[in-house]
GROMACS .gro file of C-alpha atoms in nm:
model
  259
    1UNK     CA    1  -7.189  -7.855   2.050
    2UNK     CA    2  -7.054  -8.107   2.322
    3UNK     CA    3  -6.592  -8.054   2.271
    4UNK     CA    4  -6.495  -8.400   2.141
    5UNK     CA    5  -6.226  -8.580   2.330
    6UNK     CA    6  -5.999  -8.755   2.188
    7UNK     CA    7  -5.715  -9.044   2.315
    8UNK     CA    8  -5.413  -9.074   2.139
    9UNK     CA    9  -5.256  -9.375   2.118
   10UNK     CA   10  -4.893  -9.363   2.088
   11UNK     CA   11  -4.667  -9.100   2.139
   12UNK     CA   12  -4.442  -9.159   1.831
   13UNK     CA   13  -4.391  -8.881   1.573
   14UNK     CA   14  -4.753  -8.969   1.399
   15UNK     CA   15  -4.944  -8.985   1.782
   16UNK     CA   16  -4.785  -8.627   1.827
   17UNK     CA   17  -4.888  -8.525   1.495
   18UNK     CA   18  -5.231  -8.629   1.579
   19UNK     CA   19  -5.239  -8.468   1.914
   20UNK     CA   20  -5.147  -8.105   1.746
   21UNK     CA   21  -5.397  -8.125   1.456
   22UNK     CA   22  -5.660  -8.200   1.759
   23UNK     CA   23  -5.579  -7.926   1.977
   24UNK     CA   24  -5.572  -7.678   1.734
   25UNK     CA   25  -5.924  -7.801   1.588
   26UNK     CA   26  -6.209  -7.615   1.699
   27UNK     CA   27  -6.455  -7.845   1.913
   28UNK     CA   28  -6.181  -8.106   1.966
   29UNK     CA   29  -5.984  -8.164   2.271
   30UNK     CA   30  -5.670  -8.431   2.300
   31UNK     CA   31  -5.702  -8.588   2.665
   32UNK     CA   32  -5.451  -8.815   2.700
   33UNK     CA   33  -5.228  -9.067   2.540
   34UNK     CA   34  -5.194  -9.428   2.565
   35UNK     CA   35  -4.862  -9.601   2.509
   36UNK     CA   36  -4.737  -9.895   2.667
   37UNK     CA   37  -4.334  -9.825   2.604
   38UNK     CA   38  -4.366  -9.431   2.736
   39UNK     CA   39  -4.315  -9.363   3.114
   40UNK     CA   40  -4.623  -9.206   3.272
   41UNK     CA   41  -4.630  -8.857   3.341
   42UNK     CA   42  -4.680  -8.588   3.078
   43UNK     CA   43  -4.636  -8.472   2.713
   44UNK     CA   44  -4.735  -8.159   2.615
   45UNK     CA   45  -4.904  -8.103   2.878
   46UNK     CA   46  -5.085  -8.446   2.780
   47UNK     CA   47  -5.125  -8.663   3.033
   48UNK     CA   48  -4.939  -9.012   2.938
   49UNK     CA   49  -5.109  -9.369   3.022
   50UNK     CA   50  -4.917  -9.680   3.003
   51UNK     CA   51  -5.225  -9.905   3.025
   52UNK     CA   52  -5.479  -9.893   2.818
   53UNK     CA   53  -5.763  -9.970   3.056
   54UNK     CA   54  -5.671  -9.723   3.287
   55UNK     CA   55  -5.576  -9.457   3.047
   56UNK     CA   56  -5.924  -9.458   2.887
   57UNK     CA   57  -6.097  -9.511   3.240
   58UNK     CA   58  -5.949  -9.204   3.387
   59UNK     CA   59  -5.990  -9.046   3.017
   60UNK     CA   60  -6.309  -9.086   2.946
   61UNK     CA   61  -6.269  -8.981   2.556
   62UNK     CA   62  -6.523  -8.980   2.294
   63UNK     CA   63  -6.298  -9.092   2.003
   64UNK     CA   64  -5.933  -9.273   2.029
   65UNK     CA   65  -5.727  -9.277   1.752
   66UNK     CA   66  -5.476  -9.491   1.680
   67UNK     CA   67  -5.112  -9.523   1.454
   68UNK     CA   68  -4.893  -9.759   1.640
   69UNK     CA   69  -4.819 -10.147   1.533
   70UNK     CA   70  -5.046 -10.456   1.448
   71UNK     CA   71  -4.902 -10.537   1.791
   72UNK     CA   72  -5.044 -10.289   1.988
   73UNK     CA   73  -5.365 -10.209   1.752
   74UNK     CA   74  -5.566 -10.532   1.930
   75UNK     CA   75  -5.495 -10.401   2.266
   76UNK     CA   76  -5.645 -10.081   2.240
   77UNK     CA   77  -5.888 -10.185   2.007
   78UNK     CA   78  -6.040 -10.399   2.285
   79UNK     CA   79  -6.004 -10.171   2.550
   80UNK     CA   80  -6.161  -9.933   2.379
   81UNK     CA   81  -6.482 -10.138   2.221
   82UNK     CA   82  -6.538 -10.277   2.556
   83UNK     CA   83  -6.587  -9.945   2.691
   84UNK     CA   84  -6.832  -9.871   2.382
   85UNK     CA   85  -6.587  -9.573   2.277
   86UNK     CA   86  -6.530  -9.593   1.849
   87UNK     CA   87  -6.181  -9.589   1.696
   88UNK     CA   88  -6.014  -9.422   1.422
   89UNK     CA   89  -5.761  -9.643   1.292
   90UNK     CA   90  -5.415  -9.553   1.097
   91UNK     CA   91  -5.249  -9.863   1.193
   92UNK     CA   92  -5.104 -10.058   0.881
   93UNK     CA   93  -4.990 -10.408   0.880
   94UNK     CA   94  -5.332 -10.526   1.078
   95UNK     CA   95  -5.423 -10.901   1.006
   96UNK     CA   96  -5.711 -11.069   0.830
   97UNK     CA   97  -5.807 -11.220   1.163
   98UNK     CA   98  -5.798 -10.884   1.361
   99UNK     CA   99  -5.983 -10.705   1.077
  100UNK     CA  100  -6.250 -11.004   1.098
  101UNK     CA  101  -6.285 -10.979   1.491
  102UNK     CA  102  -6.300 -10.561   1.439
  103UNK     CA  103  -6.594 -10.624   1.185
  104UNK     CA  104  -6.779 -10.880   1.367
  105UNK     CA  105  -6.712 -10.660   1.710
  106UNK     CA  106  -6.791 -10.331   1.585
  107UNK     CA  107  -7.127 -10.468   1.440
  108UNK     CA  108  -7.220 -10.655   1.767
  109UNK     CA  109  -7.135 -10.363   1.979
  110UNK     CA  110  -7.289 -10.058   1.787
  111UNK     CA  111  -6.948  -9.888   1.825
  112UNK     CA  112  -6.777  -9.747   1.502
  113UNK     CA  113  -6.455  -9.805   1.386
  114UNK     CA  114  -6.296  -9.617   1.046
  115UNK     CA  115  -5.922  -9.803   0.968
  116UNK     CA  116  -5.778  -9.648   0.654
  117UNK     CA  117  -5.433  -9.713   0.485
  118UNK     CA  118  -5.371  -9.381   0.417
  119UNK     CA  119  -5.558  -9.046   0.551
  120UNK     CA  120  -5.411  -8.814   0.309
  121UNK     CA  121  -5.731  -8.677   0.083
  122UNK     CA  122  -5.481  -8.672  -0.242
  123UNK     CA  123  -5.368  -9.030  -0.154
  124UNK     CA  124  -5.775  -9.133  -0.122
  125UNK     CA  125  -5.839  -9.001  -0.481
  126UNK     CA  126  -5.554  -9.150  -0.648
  127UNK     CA  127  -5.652  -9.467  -0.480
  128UNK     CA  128  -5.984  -9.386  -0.654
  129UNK     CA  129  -5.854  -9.291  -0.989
  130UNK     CA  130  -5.618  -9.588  -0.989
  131UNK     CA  131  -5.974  -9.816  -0.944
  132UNK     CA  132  -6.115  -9.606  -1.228
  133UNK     CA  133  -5.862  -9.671  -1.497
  134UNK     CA  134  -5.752 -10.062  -1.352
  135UNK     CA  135  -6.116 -10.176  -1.612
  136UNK     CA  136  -5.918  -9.980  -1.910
  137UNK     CA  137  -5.535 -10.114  -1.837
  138UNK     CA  138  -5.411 -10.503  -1.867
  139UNK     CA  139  -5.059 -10.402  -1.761
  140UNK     CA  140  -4.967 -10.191  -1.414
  141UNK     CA  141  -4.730 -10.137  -1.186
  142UNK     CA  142  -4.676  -9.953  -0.843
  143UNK     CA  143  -4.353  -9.781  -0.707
  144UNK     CA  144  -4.451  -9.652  -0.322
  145UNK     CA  145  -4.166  -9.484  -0.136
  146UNK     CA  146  -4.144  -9.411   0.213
  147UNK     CA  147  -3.853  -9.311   0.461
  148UNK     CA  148  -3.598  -9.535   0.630
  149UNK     CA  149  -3.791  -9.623   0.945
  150UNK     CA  150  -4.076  -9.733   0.804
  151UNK     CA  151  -4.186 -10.105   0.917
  152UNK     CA  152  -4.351 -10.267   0.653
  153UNK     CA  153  -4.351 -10.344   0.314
  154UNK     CA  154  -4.527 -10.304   0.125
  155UNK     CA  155  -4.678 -10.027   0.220
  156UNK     CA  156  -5.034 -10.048   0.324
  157UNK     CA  157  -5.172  -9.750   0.079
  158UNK     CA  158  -4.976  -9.982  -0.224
  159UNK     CA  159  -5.151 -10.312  -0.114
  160UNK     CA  160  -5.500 -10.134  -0.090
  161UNK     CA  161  -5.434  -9.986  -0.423
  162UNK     CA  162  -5.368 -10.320  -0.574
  163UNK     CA  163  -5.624 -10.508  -0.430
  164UNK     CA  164  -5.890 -10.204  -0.500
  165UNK     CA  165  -5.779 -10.219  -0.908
  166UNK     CA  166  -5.806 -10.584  -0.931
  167UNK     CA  167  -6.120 -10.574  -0.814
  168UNK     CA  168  -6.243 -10.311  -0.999
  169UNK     CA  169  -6.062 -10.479  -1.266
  170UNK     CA  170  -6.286 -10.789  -1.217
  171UNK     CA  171  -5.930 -11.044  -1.291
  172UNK     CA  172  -5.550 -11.034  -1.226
  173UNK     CA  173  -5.351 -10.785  -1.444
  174UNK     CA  174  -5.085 -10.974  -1.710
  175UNK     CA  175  -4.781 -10.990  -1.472
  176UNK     CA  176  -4.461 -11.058  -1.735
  177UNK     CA  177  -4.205 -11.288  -1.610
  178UNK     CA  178  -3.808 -11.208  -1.739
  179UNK     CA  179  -3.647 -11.528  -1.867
  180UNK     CA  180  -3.335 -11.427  -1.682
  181UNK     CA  181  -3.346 -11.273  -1.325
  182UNK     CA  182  -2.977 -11.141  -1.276
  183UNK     CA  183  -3.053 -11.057  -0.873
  184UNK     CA  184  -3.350 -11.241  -0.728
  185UNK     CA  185  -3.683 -10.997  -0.653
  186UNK     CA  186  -3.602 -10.749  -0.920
  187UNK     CA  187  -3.945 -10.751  -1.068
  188UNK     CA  188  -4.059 -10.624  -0.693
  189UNK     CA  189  -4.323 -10.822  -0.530
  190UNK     CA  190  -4.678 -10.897  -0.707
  191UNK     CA  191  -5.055 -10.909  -0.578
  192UNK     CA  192  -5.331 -11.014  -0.828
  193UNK     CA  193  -5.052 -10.906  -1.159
  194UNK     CA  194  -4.953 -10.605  -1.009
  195UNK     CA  195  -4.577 -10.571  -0.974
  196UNK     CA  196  -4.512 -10.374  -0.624
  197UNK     CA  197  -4.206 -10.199  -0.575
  198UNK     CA  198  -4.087 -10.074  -0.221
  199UNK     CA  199  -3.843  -9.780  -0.199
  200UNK     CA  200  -3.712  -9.674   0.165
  201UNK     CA  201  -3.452  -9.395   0.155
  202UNK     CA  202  -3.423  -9.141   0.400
  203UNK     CA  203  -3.588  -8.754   0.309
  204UNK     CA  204  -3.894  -8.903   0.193
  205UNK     CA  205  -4.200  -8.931   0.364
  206UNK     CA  206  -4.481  -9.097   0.149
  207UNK     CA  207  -4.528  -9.163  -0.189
  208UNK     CA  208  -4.709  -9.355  -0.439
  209UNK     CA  209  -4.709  -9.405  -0.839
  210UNK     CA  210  -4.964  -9.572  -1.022
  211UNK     CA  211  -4.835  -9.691  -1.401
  212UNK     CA  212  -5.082  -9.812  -1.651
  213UNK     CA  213  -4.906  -9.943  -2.004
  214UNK     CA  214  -5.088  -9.977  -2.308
  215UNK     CA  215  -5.044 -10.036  -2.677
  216UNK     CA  216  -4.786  -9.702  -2.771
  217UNK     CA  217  -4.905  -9.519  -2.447
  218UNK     CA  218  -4.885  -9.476  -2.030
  219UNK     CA  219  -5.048  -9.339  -1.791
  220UNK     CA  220  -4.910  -9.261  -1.427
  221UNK     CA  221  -5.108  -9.155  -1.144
  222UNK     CA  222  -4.896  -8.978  -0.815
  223UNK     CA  223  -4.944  -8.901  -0.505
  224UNK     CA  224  -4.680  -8.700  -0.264
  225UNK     CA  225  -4.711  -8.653   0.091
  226UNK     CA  226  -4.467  -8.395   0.246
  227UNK     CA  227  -4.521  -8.400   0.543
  228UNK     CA  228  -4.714  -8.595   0.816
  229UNK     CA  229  -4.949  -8.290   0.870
  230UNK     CA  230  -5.125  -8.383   0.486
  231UNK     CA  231  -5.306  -8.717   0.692
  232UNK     CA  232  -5.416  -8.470   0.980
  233UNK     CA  233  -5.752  -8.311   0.773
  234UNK     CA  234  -5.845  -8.704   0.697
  235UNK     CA  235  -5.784  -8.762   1.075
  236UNK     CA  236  -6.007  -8.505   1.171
  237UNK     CA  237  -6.280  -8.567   0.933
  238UNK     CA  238  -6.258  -8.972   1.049
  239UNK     CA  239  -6.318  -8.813   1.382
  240UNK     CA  240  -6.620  -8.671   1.344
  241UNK     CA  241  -6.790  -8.934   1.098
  242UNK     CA  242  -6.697  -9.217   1.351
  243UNK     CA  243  -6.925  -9.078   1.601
  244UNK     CA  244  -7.182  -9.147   1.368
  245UNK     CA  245  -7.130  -9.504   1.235
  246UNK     CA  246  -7.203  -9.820   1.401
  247UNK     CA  247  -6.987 -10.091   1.262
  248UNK     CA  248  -6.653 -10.111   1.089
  249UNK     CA  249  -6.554  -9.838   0.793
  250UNK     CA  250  -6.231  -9.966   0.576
  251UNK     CA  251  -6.148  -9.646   0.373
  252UNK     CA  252  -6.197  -9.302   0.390
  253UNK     CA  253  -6.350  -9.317   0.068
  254UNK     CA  254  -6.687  -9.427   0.190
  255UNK     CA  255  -6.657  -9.149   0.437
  256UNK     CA  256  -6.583  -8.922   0.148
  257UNK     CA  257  -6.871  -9.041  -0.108
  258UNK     CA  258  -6.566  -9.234  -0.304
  259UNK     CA  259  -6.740  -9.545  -0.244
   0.00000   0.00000   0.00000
């Protein structure tokens, strides 16, 4: 079997993550990385690219994956599509209108693309079960938690979720309103009746609940990530599937048999 290569892009904590889980998988190979704010030279023995263009000229990969910013996720999205080379995608944040150009791209091209809000497999199946039990459930909530430096909010795994049960769901979920609000935003933010609440503290990593009420009864679904190394089997399973597709996958679910 041909030894996939793989771009990084970004060199952040989640890019170096990525580039660890790659070399230590049998049949992959990390060749470079691609980041724009990094000065050129080495990391790990990684060859670092600032331009994206160049970096996947000189590359050459079969795969790039990709956790930066909904900045930077266009750039090397294009680069990479022009050059007919598919994406794995960890990026959250990304816009309806870049999502619509990756779909319509992807599909012109040939070239897959997999973007998923979360790659953890326990964080896919409570996704799932949260789907499953949003038909049952006409109140729910969701509590995600993440550490300090984490950019948005919500969180892209709690939007999905949301968006996945009303869906499933078929309406909005009954979204009570207090009479008084003492300090503005206190019921969290809401999306289709679901009331979203955003924790960012430092020591955690990422977390999600999932709380159905019901007449005398609850039901909470939770998923705990400890550490960034529970996204890497995802990553590497995204990796191989890509290969294969030949337009735009959201969710590892489908590539899972979740969907």
């Amino acid at each position: 079997m041909t030894e996939l290569s793989v771009v990084i892009s970004g060199t952040g904590r989640m890019g170096r993550q990525v580039a660890a889980a790659v070399l230590a998988e049998p049949g992959m190979t990390p060749v470079a990385y691609i980041d724009a704010l990094a000065e050129r030279g080495a990391m790990d023995g990684i060859p670092v690219f600032r331009e994206a263009g160049v970096g996947l000229d000189e590359a050459k990969p079969h795969v790039v994956v990709d956790f930066t910013n909904a900045a930077w996720t266009p750039v090397i999205a294009k680069a990479a599509l022009e050059r007919g080379i598919p994406l794995v995608i960890g990026t959250t944040g990304l816009s309806a209108e870049f999502m619509g150009w990756l779909e319509a791209e992807t599909r012109a091209r040939g070239v897959g693309a997999v973007v998923a809000a979360n790659f953890a497999i326990s964080a896919v199946l409570m996704m799932h079960f949260a789907k499953q039990a949003a038909r049952f459930f006409d109140h729910a909530e969701i509590i995600e938690l993440h550490h300090d430096g984490k950019a948005d909010s919500p969180s892209g795994t709690a939007k999905a979720t949301a968006e996945g049960m009303v869906a499933a769901r078929g309406r909005p979920f009954v979204h009570p309103e207090p009479e008084v609000e003492t300090v503005a935003g206190a019921r969290g933010a809401e999306l289709g009746g679901v009331a979203i609440h955003a924790v960012r503290l430092p020591g955690l990593v990422a977390h999600q609940e999932v709380i159905f009420g019901g007449q005398g009864q609850l039901l909470t679904i939770r998923q705990d990530s400890t550490g960034r190394d529970s996204f890497m089997p995802g990553v590497l399973l995204a990796i191989r599937e890509v290969l294969g597709r030949r337009e735009l996958v959201v969710g590892l679910d489908r590539l899972l048999g979740l969907a």
